[in-house]
Short mmCIF file of C-alpha atoms in Angstrom, two decimals:
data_model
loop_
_atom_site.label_atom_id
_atom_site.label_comp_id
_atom_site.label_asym_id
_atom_site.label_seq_id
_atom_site.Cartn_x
_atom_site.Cartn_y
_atom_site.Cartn_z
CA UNK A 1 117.37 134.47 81.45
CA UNK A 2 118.47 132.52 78.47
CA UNK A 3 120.54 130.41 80.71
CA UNK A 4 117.00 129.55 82.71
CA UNK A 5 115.01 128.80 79.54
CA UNK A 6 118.13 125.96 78.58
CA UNK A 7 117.88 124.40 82.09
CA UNK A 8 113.68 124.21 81.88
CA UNK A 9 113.81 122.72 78.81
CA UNK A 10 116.44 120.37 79.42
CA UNK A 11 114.53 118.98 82.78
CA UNK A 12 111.26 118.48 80.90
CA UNK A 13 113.10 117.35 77.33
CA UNK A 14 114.71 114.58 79.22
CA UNK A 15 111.91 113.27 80.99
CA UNK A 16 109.82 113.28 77.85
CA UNK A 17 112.51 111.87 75.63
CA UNK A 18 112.82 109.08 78.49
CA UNK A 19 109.10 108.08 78.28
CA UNK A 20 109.05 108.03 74.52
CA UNK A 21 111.54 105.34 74.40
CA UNK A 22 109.81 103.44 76.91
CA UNK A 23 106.69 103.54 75.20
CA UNK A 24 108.60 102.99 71.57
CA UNK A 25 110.24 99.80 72.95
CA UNK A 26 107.18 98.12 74.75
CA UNK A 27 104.79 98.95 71.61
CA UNK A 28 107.36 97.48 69.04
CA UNK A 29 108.09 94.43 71.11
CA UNK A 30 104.76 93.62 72.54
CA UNK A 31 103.76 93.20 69.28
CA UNK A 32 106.53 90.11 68.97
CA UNK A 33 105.53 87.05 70.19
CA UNK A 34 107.97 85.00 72.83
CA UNK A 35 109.35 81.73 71.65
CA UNK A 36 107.88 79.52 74.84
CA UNK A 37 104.59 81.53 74.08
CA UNK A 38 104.42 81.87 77.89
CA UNK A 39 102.07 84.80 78.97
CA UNK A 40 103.59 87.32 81.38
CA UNK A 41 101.78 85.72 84.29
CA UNK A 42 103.51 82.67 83.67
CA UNK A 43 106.55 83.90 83.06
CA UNK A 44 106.27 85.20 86.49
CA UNK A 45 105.35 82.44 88.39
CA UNK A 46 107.61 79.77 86.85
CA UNK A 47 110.68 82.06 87.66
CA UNK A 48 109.11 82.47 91.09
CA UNK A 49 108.79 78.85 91.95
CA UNK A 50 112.29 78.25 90.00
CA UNK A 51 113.46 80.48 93.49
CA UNK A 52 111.42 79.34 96.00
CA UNK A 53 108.75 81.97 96.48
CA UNK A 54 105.93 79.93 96.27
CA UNK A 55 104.04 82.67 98.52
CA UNK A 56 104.77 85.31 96.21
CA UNK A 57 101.44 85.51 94.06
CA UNK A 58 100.80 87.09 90.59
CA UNK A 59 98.23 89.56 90.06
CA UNK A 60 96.59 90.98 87.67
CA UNK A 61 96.36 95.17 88.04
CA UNK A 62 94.15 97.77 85.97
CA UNK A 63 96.11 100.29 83.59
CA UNK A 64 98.70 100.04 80.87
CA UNK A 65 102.78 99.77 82.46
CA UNK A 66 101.39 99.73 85.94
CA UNK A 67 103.42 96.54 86.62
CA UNK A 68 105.23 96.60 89.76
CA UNK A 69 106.04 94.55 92.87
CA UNK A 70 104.23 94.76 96.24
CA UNK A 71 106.52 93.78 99.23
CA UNK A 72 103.80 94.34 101.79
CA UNK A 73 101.53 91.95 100.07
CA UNK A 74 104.01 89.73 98.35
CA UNK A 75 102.75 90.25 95.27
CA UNK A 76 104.08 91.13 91.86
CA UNK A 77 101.02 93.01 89.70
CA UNK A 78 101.20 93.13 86.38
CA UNK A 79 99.32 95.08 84.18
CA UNK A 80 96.49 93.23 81.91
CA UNK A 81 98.59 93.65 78.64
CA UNK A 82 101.46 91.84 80.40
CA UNK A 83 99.01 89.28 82.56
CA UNK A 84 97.86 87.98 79.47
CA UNK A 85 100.37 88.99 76.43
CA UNK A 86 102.61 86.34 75.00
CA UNK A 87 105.03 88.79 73.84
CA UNK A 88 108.99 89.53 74.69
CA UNK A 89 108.09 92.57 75.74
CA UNK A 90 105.21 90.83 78.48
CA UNK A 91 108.32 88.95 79.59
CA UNK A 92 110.62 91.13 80.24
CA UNK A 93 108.55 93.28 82.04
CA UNK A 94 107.33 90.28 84.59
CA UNK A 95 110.73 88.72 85.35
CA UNK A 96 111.45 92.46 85.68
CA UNK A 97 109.35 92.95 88.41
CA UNK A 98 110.01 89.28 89.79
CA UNK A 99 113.22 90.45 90.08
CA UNK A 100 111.83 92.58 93.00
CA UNK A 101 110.32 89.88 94.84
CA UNK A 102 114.47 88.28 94.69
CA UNK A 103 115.65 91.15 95.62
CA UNK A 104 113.17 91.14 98.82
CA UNK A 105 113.47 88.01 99.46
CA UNK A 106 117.45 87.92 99.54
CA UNK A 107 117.28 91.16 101.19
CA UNK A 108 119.18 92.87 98.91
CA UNK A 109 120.70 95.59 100.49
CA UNK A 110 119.84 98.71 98.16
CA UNK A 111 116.45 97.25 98.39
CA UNK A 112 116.17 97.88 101.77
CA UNK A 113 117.68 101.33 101.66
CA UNK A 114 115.28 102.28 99.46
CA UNK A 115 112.78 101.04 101.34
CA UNK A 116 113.92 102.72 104.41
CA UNK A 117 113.72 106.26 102.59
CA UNK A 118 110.40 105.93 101.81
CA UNK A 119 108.91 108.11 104.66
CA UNK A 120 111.70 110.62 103.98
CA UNK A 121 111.23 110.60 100.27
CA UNK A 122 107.15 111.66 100.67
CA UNK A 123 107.62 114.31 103.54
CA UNK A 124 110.95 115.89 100.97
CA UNK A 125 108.23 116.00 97.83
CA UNK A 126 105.49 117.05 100.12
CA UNK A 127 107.31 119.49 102.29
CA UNK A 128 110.36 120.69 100.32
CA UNK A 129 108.81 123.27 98.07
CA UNK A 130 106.45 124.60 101.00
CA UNK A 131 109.49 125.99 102.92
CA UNK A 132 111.73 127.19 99.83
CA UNK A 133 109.09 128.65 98.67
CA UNK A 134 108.33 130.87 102.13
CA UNK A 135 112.16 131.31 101.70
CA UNK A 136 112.24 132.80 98.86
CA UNK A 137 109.02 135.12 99.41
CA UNK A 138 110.28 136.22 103.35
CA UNK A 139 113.85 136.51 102.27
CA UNK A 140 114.83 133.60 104.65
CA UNK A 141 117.46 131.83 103.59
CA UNK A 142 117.07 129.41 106.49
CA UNK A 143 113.71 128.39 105.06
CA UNK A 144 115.39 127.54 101.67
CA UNK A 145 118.35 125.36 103.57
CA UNK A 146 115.96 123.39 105.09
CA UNK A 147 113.69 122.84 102.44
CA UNK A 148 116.83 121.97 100.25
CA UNK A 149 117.29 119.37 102.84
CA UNK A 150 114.14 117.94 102.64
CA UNK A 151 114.83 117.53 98.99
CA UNK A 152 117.77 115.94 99.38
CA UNK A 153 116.57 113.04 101.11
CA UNK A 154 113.82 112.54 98.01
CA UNK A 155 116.86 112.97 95.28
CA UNK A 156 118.91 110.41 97.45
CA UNK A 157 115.82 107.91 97.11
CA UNK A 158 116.14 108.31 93.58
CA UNK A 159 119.83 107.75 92.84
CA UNK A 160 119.10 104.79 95.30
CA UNK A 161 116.26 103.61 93.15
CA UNK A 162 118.65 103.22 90.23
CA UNK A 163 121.15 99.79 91.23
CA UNK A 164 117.45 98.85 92.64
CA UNK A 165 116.13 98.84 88.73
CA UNK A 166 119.38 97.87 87.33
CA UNK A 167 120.10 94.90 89.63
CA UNK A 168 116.60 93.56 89.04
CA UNK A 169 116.36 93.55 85.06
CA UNK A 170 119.93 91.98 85.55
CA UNK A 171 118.63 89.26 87.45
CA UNK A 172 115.81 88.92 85.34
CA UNK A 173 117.92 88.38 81.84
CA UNK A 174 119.59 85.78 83.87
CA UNK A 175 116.39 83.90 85.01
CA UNK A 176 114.74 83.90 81.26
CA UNK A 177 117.74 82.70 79.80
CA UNK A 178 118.39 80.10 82.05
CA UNK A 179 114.89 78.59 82.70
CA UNK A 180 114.76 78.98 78.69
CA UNK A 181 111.84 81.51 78.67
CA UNK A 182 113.41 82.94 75.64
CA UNK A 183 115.32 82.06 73.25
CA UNK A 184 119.72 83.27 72.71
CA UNK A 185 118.31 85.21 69.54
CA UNK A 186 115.42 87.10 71.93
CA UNK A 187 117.78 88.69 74.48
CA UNK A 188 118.87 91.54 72.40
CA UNK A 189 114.77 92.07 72.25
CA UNK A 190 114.24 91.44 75.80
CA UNK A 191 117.73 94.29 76.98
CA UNK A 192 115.69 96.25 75.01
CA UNK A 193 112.55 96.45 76.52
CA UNK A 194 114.65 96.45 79.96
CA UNK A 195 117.07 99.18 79.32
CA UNK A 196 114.15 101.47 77.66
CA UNK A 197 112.77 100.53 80.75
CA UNK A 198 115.81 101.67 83.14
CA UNK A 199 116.06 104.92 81.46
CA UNK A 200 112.60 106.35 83.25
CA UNK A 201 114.61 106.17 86.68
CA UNK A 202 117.51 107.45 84.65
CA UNK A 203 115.85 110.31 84.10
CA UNK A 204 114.05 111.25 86.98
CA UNK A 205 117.42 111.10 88.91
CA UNK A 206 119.31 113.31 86.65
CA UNK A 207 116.40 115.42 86.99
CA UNK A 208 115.85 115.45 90.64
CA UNK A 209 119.99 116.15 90.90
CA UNK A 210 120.00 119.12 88.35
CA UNK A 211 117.31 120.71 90.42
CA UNK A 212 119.05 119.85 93.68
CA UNK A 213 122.32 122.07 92.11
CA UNK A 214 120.21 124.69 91.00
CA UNK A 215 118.68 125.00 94.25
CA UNK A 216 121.71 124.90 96.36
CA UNK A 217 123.53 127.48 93.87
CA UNK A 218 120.63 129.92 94.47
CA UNK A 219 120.78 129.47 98.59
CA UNK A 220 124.52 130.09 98.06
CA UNK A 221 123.40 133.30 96.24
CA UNK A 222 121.24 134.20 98.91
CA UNK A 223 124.05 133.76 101.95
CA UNK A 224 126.33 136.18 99.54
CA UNK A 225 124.04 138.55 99.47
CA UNK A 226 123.00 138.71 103.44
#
């Protein structure tokens, strides 16, 4: 039992921990203001024409760190704090998410993976639980095999998400340094904001994995026992 009550909390400790140093970077450094005073929308779309993707647009999208990329639409949203903010943190977050748009439009390969798991990442979170759960309850360890293998194809999006996230705050140090969006003595600011950033996916991989184990260990259990 004691060994249970170490795993829960460590699977909703890390999570938390993740999002408080997320939240603890942006707040500090979207309260400093960028050298080139550039708001996040034009951070955005100067690194975007600097690459060519002049039909990429730049949005503006409701809620606070909803930024993300669109590949359907070609669009990179950013939220209204970043649209308009003048701040390292406003920059690192857009050429963050114009690192996306890069990736799509060089077809970066882990991109595409990613992409490709998609459908098999939503029916594993929707469907996973709903058979280990009838497992468990009927005794049928068959259940909890395949639900386990519905949940592996949502952890494997996951671990795939993470060279996705580094890869594109890589390329986005390297496109505000060299179109001079900020300044040699900003980038330790600007890793920052991006590696506070990374550590969300961090976490909900090592998360997703730990359960994964746990999971498998008990269906192990169960074909002992049979």
């Amino acid at each position: 039992m004691g060994g249970y009550l170490i795993y829960f909390a460590i699977i909703i400790i890390i999570p938390i921990w993740a999002q408080f140093k997320v939240k603890g970077a942006y707040n500090k450094y979207s309260k400093v203001a960028s050298s080139s005073h550039m708001t996040g929308a034009e951070v955005a779309r100067r690194i975007l024409d600097a690459n060519g993707l002049y039909d990429v647009t730049v949005t503006e999208v409701r809620g606070h760190l909803t930024d993300h990329y669109d590949p359907r639409s070609k669009a990179v949203r950013l939220s209204s704090g970043n649209f308009h903010g003048h701040s390292v943190a406003a920059a690192a977050i857009a050429a963050h998410e114009v690192g996306h748009a890069i990736q799509d439009a060089e077809s970066y390969s882990f991109l595409r993976l990613r992409h490709t798991l998609v459908p098999v990442a939503n029916i594993g979170s929707n469907f996973s639980w709903i058979l280990i759960m009838i497992g468990f309850f009927a005794g049928a360890s068959g259940f909890v095999l395949l639900g386990i293998l519905f949940m592996a194809g949502a952890v494997l999006f996951q671990v795939v998400t993470l060279p996705v996230e580094f890869n594109a705050s890589n390329r986005a140090m390297d496109q505000v340094v060299s179109l001079g969006v900020i300044r040699n003595d900003e980038e330790r600011e600007t890793k920052k904001v991006l590696n506070a950033a990374a550590l969300t996916y961090v976490a909900a991989a090592a998360v997703a994995v730990l359960e994964l184990l746990r999971l498998i260990l008990i269906y192990t259990g169960m074909q002992r026992s049979e």
